Short mmCIF file of C-alpha atoms and ligand atoms in Angstrom, two decimals:
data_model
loop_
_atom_site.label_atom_id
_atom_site.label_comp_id
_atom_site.label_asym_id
_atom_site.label_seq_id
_atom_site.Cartn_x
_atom_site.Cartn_y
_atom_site.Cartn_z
CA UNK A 228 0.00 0.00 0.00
CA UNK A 229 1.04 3.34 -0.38
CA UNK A 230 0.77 6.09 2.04
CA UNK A 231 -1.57 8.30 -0.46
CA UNK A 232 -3.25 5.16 -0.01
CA UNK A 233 -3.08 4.56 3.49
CA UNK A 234 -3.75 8.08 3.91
CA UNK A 235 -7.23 7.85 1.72
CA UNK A 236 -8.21 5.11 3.88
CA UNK A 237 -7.76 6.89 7.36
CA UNK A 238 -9.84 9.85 6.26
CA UNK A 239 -12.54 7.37 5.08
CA UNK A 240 -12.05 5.46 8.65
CA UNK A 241 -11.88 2.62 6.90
CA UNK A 242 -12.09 -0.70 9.05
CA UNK A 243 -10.70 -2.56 6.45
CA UNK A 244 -7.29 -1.81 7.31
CA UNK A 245 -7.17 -2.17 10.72
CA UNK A 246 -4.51 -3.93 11.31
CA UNK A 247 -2.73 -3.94 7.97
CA UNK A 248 -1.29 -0.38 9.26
CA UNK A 249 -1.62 2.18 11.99
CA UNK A 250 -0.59 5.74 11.57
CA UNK A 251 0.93 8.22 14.31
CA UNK A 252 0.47 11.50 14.95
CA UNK A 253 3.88 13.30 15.53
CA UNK A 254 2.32 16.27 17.22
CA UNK A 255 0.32 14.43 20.11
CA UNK A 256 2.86 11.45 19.94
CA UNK A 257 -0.17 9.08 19.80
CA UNK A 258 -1.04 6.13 17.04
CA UNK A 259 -4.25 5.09 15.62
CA UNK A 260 -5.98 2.17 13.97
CA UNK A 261 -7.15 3.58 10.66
CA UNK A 262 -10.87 3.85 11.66
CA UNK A 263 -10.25 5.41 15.03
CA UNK A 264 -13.40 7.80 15.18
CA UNK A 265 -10.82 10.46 16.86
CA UNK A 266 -10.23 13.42 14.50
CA UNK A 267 -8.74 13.41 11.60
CA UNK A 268 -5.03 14.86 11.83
CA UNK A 269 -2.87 16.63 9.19
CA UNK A 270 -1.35 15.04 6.71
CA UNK A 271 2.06 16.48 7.66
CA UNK A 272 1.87 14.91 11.31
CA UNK A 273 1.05 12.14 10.64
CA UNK A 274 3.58 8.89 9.87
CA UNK A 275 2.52 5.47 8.66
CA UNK A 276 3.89 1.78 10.42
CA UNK A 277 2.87 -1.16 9.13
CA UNK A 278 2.50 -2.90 12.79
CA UNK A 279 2.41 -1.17 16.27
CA UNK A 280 5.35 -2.37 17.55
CA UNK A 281 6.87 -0.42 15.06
CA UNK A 282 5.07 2.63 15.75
CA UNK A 283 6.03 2.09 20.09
CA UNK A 284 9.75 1.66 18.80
CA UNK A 285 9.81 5.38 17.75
CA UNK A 286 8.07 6.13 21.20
CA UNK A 287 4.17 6.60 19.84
CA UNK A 288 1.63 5.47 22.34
CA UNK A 289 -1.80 3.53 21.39
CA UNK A 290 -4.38 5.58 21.57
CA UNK A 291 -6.74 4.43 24.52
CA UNK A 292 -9.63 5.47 22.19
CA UNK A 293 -9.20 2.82 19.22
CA UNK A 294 -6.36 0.53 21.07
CA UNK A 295 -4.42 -0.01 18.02
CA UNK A 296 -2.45 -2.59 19.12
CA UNK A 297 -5.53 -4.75 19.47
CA UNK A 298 -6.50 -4.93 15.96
CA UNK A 299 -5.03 -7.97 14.43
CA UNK A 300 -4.74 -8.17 10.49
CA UNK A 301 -5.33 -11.52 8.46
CA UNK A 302 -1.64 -11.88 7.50
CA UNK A 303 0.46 -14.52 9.37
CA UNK A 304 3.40 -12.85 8.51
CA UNK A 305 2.63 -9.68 10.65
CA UNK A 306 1.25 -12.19 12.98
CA UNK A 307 4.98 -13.72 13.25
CA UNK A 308 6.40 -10.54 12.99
CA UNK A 309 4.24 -8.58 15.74
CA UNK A 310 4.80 -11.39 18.42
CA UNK A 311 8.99 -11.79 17.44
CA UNK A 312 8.93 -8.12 18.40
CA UNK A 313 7.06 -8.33 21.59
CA UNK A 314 9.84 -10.84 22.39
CA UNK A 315 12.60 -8.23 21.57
CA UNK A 316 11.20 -5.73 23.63
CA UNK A 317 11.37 -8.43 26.41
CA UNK A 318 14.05 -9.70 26.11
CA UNK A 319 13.43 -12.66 24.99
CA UNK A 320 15.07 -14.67 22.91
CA UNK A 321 13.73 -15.55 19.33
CA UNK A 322 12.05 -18.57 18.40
CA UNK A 323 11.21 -20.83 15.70
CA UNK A 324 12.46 -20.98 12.05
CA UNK A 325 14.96 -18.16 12.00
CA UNK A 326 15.00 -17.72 7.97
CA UNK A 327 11.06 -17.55 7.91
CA UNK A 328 11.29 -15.22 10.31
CA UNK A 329 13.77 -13.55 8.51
CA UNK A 330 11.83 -13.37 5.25
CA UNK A 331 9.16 -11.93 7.48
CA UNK A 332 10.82 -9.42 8.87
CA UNK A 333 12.07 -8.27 5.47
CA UNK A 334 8.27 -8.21 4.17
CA UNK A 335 6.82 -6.57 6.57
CA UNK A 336 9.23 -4.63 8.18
CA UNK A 337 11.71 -3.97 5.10
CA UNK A 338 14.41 -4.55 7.52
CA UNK A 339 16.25 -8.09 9.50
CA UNK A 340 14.96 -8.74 13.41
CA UNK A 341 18.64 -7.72 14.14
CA UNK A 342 18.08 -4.48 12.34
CA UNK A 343 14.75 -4.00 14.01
CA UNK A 344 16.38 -4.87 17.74
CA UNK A 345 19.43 -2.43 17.17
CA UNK A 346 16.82 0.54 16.09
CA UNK A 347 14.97 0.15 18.71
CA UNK A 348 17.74 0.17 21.17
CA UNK A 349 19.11 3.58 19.83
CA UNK A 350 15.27 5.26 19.65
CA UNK A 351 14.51 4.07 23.24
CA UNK A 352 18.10 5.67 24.06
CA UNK A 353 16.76 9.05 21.80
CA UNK A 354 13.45 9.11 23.81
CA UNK A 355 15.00 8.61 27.15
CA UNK A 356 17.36 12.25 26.66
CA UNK A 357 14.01 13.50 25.16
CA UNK A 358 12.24 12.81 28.22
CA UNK A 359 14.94 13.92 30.58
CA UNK A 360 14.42 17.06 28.99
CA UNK A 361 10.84 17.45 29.25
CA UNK A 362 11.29 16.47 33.29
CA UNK A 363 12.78 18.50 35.55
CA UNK A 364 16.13 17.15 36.66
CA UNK A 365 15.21 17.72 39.88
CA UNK A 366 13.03 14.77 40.04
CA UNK A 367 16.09 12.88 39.02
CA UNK A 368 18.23 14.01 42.25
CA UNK A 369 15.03 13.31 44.10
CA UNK A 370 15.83 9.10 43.31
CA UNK A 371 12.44 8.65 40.90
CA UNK A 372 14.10 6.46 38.49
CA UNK A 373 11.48 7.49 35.51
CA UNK A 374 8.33 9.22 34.74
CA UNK A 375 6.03 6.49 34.99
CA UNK A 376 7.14 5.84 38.39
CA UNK A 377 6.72 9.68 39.11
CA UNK A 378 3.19 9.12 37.71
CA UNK A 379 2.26 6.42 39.39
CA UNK A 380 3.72 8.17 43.05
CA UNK A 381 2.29 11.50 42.03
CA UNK A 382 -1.56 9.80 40.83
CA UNK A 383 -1.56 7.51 43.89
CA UNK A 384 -1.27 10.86 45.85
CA UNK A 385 -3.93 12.76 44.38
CA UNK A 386 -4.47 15.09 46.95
CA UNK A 387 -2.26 13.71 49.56
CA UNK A 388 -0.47 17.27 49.69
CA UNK A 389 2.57 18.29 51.58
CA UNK A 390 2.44 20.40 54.69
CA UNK A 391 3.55 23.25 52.38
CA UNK A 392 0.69 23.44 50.42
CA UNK A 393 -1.22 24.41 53.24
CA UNK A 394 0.73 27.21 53.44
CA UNK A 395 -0.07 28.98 50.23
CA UNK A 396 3.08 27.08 48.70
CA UNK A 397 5.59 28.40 50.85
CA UNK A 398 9.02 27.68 49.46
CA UNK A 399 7.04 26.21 46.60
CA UNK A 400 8.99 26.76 43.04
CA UNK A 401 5.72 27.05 40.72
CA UNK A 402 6.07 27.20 36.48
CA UNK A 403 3.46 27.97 34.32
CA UNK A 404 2.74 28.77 30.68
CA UNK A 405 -0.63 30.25 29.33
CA UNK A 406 -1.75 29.00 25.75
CA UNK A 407 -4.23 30.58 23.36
CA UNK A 408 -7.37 27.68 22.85
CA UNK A 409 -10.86 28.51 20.95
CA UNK A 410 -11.80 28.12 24.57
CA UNK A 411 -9.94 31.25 25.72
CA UNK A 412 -6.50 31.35 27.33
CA UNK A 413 -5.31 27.82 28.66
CA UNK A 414 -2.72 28.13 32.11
CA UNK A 415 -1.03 25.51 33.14
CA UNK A 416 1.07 25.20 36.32
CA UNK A 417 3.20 22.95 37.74
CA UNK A 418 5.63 21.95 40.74
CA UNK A 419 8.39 19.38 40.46
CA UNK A 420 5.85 16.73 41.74
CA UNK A 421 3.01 17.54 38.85
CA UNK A 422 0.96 20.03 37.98
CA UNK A 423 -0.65 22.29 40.71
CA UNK A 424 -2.83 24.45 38.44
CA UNK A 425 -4.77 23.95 35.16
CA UNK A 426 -7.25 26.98 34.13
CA UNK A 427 -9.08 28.51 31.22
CA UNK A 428 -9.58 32.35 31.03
CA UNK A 429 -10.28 34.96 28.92
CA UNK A 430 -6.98 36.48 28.93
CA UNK A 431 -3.05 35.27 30.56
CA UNK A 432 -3.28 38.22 33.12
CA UNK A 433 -6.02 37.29 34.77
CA UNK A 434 -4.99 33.61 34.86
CA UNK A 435 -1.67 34.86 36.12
CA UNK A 436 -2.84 37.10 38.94
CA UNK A 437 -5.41 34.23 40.24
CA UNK A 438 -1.94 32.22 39.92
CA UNK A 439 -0.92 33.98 42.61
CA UNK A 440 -3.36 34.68 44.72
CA UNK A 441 -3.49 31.20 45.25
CA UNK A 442 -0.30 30.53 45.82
CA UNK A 443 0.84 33.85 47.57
CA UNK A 444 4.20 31.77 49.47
CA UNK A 445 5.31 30.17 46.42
CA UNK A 446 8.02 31.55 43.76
CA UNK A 447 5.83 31.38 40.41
CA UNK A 448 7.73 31.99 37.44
CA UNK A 449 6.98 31.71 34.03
CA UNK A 450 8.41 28.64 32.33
CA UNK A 451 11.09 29.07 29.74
CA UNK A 452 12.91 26.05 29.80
CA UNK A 453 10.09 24.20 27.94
CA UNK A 454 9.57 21.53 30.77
CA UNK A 455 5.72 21.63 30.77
CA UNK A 456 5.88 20.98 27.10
CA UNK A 457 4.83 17.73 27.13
CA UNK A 458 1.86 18.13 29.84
CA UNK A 459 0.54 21.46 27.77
CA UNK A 460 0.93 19.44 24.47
CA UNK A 461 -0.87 16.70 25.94
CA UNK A 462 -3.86 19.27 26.97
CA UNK A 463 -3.95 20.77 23.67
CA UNK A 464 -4.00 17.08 22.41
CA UNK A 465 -7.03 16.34 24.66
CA UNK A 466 -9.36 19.19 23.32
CA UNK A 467 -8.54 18.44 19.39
CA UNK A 468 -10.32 15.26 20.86
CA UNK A 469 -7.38 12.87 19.96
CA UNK A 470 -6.58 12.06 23.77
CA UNK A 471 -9.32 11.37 25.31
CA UNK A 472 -7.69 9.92 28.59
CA UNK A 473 -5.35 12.61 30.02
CA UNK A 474 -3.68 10.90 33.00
CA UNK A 475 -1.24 13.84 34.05
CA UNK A 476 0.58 13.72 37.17
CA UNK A 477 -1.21 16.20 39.64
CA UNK A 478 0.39 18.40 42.76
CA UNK A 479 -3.17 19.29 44.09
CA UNK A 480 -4.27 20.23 47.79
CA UNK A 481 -7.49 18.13 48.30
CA UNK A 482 -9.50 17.56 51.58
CA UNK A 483 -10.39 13.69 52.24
CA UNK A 484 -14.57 14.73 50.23
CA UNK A 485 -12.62 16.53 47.91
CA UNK A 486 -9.81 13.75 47.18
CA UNK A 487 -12.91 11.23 46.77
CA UNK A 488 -15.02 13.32 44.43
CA UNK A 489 -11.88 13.99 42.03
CA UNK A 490 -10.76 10.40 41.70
CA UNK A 491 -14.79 9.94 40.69
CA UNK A 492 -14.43 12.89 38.48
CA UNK A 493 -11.58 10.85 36.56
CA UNK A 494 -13.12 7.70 36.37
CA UNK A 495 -15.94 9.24 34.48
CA UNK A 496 -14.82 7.92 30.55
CA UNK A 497 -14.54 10.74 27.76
CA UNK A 498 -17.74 11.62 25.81
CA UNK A 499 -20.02 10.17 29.32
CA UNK A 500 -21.44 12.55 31.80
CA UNK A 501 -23.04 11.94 35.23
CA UNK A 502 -24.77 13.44 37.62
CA UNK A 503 -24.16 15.38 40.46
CA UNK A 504 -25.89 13.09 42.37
CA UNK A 505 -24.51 9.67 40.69
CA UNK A 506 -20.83 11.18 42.09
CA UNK A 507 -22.63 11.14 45.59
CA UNK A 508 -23.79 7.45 45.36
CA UNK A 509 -20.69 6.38 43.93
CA UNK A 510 -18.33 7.63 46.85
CA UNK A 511 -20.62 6.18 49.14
CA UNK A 512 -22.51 9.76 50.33
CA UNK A 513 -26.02 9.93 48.85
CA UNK A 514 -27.06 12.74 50.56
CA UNK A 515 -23.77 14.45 49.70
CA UNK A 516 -25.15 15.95 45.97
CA UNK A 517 -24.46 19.86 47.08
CA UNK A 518 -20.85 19.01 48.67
CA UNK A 519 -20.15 17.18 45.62
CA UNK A 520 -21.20 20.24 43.32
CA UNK A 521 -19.08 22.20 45.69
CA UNK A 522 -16.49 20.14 45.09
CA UNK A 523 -16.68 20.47 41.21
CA UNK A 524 -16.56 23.93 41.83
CA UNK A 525 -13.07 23.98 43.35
CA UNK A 526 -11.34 21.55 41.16
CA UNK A 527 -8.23 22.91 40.64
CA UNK A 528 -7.28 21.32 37.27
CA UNK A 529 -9.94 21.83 34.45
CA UNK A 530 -9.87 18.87 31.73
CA UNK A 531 -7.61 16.53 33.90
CA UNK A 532 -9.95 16.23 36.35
CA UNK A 533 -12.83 16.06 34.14
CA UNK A 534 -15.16 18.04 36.09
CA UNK A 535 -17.20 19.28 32.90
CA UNK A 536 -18.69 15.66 32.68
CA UNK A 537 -20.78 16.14 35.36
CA UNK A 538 -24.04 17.58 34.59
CA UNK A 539 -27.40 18.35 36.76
CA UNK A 540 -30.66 15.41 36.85
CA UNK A 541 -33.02 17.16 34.86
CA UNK A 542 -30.36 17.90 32.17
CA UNK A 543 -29.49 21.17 32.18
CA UNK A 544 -25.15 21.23 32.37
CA UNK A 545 -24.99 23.01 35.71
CA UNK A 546 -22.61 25.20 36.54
CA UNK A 547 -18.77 25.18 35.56
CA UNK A 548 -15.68 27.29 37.03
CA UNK A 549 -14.80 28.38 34.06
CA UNK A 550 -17.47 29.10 32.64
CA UNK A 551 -20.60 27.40 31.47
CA UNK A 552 -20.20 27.94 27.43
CA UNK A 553 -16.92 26.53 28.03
CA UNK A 554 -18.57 23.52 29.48
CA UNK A 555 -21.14 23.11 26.34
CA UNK A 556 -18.43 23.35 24.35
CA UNK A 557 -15.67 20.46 25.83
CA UNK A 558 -19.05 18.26 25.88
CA UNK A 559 -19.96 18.62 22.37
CA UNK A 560 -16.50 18.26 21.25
CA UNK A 561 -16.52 14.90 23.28
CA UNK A 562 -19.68 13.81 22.01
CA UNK A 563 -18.26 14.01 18.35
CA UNK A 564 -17.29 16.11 15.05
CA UNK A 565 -17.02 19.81 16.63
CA UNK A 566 -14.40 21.93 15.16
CA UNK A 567 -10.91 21.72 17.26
CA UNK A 568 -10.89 23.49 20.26
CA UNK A 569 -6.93 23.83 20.46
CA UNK A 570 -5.95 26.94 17.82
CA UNK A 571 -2.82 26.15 18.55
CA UNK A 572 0.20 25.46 16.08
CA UNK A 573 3.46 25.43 17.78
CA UNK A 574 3.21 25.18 21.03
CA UNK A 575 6.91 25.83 21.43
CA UNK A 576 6.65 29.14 20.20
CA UNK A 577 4.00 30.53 23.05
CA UNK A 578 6.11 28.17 25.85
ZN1 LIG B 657 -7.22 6.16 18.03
#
């Protein structure tokens, strides 16, 4: 296949080909099956691999919308293919008839498993300085020996603040960028544990001074070094629609209600609402339906804590902190084709 062809049939979202190719998206670093129903990218960020091992080699992740990696074509050959390179990224040895898979590896692939083994190596070794980058260094010294590990800390914690936090981030060092969305200026702030602060507006200053005001013992600087990159291009990502499950590492300050009706809020899938009252049953406080609207009120972090996906019983959307067209808006782009809410080109150039 071609990629003019490949290309024709991911605008068509044609099932057909899932699994004879997925195709990544360079700007939100996710890949696709071709008929994932997420929107269409373009053309120039997007690169074609013929299986998805391929695709996680050069550090794309599946999308949690389609789950590429699921989708199995009718060819044995990718079949034999796929699973040798499951294997390499294992650590496993090889097995079975070495020249068929050979031959495999050369159709599908274009390339010999030793090839494939030795790229990989040197991309993983390319993403790893990448992500160093994106992280402060500081988490380094601090012994987390990756970011997934700093995730899965940080996420466990939701809420579980330190002591500082209580005092308006004393000795706190806070970055933040602001972002121009359709939806009005986008802040996001961060500490070295995660990010503190996400917030739509109608313009940076205000975003900036409420910034502050929140966290009057903290040093807040804008970022320049680029380290929130990666959490503001995953935002941006989120409200073109193409990642629907935003699982950022959070530095919140949460009571023990508060802490409980978040974790809810992010359980809730993208393109589903509930009620405010559904939230109450499901931590366990029926009666609680006010306290939990209260608590939607003060969530900190707009979009990662999906607090726009819960909605009031008789239908109307309720109220939203940031404001209730804002609300309409992330729902209807969830529910389907809506234009992209992110206007944003180069993130790198605003940062
Ligand atoms: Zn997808």
């Amino acid at each position: 296949m071609s990629p003019t062809e490949r290309w024709q049939a991911v605008i068509a979202r044609d099932r057909r080909f899932d699994g004879a190719f997925v195709y990544a998206v360079r700007s939100t670093g996710i890949y696709c099956r071709p008929s994932c129903a997420s929107r269409r990218p373009r053309r120039t960020q997007v690169t074609f691999f013929p299986i998805p091992e391929a695709a996680e080699r050069e550090g794309f992740r599946a999308c949690r919308r389609c789950h590429p990696a699921a989708a199995n074509g009718s060819n044995p050959a990718v079949a034999l293919v796929r699973k040798a390179c499951q294997a390499i990224a294992a650590g496993e040895p090889l097995r079975g008839d070495a020249r068929r898979l050979a031959r495999a590896f050369k159709r599908v692939l274009g390339i010999t498993p030793r090839a494939y083994a030795e790229a990989r190596r040197v991309s993983r070794f390319k993403q790893e300085l990448k992500r160093r980058k994106q992280v402060s260094p500081a988490l380094y010294e601090a012994g987390y020996g990756s970011s997934s590990r700093v995730y899965e800390r940080t996420h466990a914690n939701l809420g579980m603040t330190p002591a500082r936090y209580a005092r308006g981030g004393a000795g706190v060092g806070i970055a933040y960028v602001t972002v121009p969305t359709s939806l009005g200026r986008l802040l996001v702030a961060a500490t070295e544990r995660g990010v503190c602060r996400v917030a739509l507006g109608d313009n940076a200053g205000a975003l900036e001074q409420d910034l502050l005001a929140e966290f009057p013992g903290a040093r807040v600087v804008q970022d320049k070094s680029g380290k929130l990159h990666g959490w503001v291009t995953s935002i941006l990502a989120y409200l073109d629609g193409r990642e629907p499950d935003l699982d950022l590492p959070l530095d919140i300050r949460a009571t023990a209600f508060q802490r409980r009706v978040w974790q809810e809020l992010q359980r809730i899938p993208f393109g589903q609402t509930r009620t405010y009252s559904e939230i109450a049953q499901r931590i366990g406080q029926r009666t609680a339906t006010r306290a939990v609207a209260r608590a939607c009120a003060s969530n900190p972090a707009a979009l990662v804590i999906p607090c726009h996906r819960v909605v009031r019983e008789d239908g109307e959307l309720g109220g939203y902190r940031w404001g209730t067209e804002r609300k309409r808006s992330l729902l209807t782009m969830e529910n389907g084709d809506l234009p992209r809410l992110s206007v944003h080109r180069n993130p790198v150039a605003d940062l």
